[in-house]
Amino acid sequence: MDLVVRQPRLPKPGETMFGSGYSTVPGGKGLNQAVAAARQGGAVDFMGAVGNDANGTELRGVLALHGIGARGLADVPEPTGTAHISVLDSGENSIVVVSGANATVTALDAEQEATIAQARFLVMQCELPVSALVAGIRIARANRVFTVLTPAPVLPLPEGFVGSVDLVVPNQIEATELTGEADPVRAAELLSAHRTWAIVTLGAGGCVLAFDGTVVGLAPARPVKAVDTTAAGDTFVGALVARLAAFGLPLELSAAAISEERMIDAVRWATVASSISVTRAGATSSMPSLAEVAAILA
């Protein structure tokens, strides 16, 4: 659950300041990406954990509202995870995540493994323990499921972990943390080595797209007046995967199965979806429908 405070700037250490608004909004990177994909026409199943509390009940309701399957979502004694978000008047944000129930997902049960095996795409974030992500990749690889990783929050990852996924989508800060490279082009080249797709998102600067160590191109952002950038990156990922899924790709997917033309098309689609989301407040509440994106790209 996102706990959002609107404020003019970030406080200095030890400073108390006034904010101009407070709200609670269903969120979490996984939920955000699931809702974004569902709103773009994707058929989505969700895995993770929530607490036996009011926040958990509300989040389950969000999944049901969007027709997202929840058979892989566990109820646990720990409280539902929260994200504490400061949204500045400029539209920028900073986020502190308290994992709660998510931290209990250290392995996958049979139901979750079956859900992955039957999927076309597995979309992961680092809000679950790394051991669960490793298990998810193992099941996906065995069943030729295309794997997507949003490496946020950035955590220490096993050697070769990023190279084992088909697509990695960090923002510029995350890309720098993972590679040590401040230049997003060079970071994208490093992240895409070993026949991996990499998309480094740059906010208003667009994104860098690379495959197998070579930059494919730099996609510009769609200029808009930003109100709230919360979940802009999650909207991008959800819309991107939904667009890729709509292409009718081969049953057995890998990074090499996605052509440059199709990935560029999906990036264009995701860029528009993300640009719409930042013109609205909130996370899941800001995400556009398939019709809204299609109308702009028509």
CSV table of C-alpha atoms in Angstrom, one decimal, residues 121 146 197 211 244 249 253-263:
chain,number,residue,atom,x,y,z
A,121,PHE,CA,6.1,-13.8,-19.6
A,146,PHE,CA,10.3,-14.9,-21.3
A,197,TRP,CA,17.6,-7.0,-23.8
A,211,PHE,CA,20.6,-6.0,-27.0
A,244,LEU,CA,4.9,-7.8,-26.6
A,249,LEU,CA,5.0,-14.6,-30.5
A,253,LEU,CA,10.2,-17.5,-25.9
A,254,SER,CA,13.7,-16.1,-25.4
A,255,ALA,CA,15.4,-12.8,-25.7
A,256,ALA,CA,16.5,-13.7,-29.3
A,257,ALA,CA,12.8,-14.5,-30.2
A,258,ILE,CA,11.9,-10.8,-29.9
A,259,SER,CA,12.9,-8.9,-33.1
A,260,GLU,CA,14.3,-5.4,-32.9
A,261,GLU,CA,11.2,-4.1,-34.8
A,262,ARG,CA,8.8,-5.6,-32.2
A,263,MET,CA,10.8,-4.4,-29.2
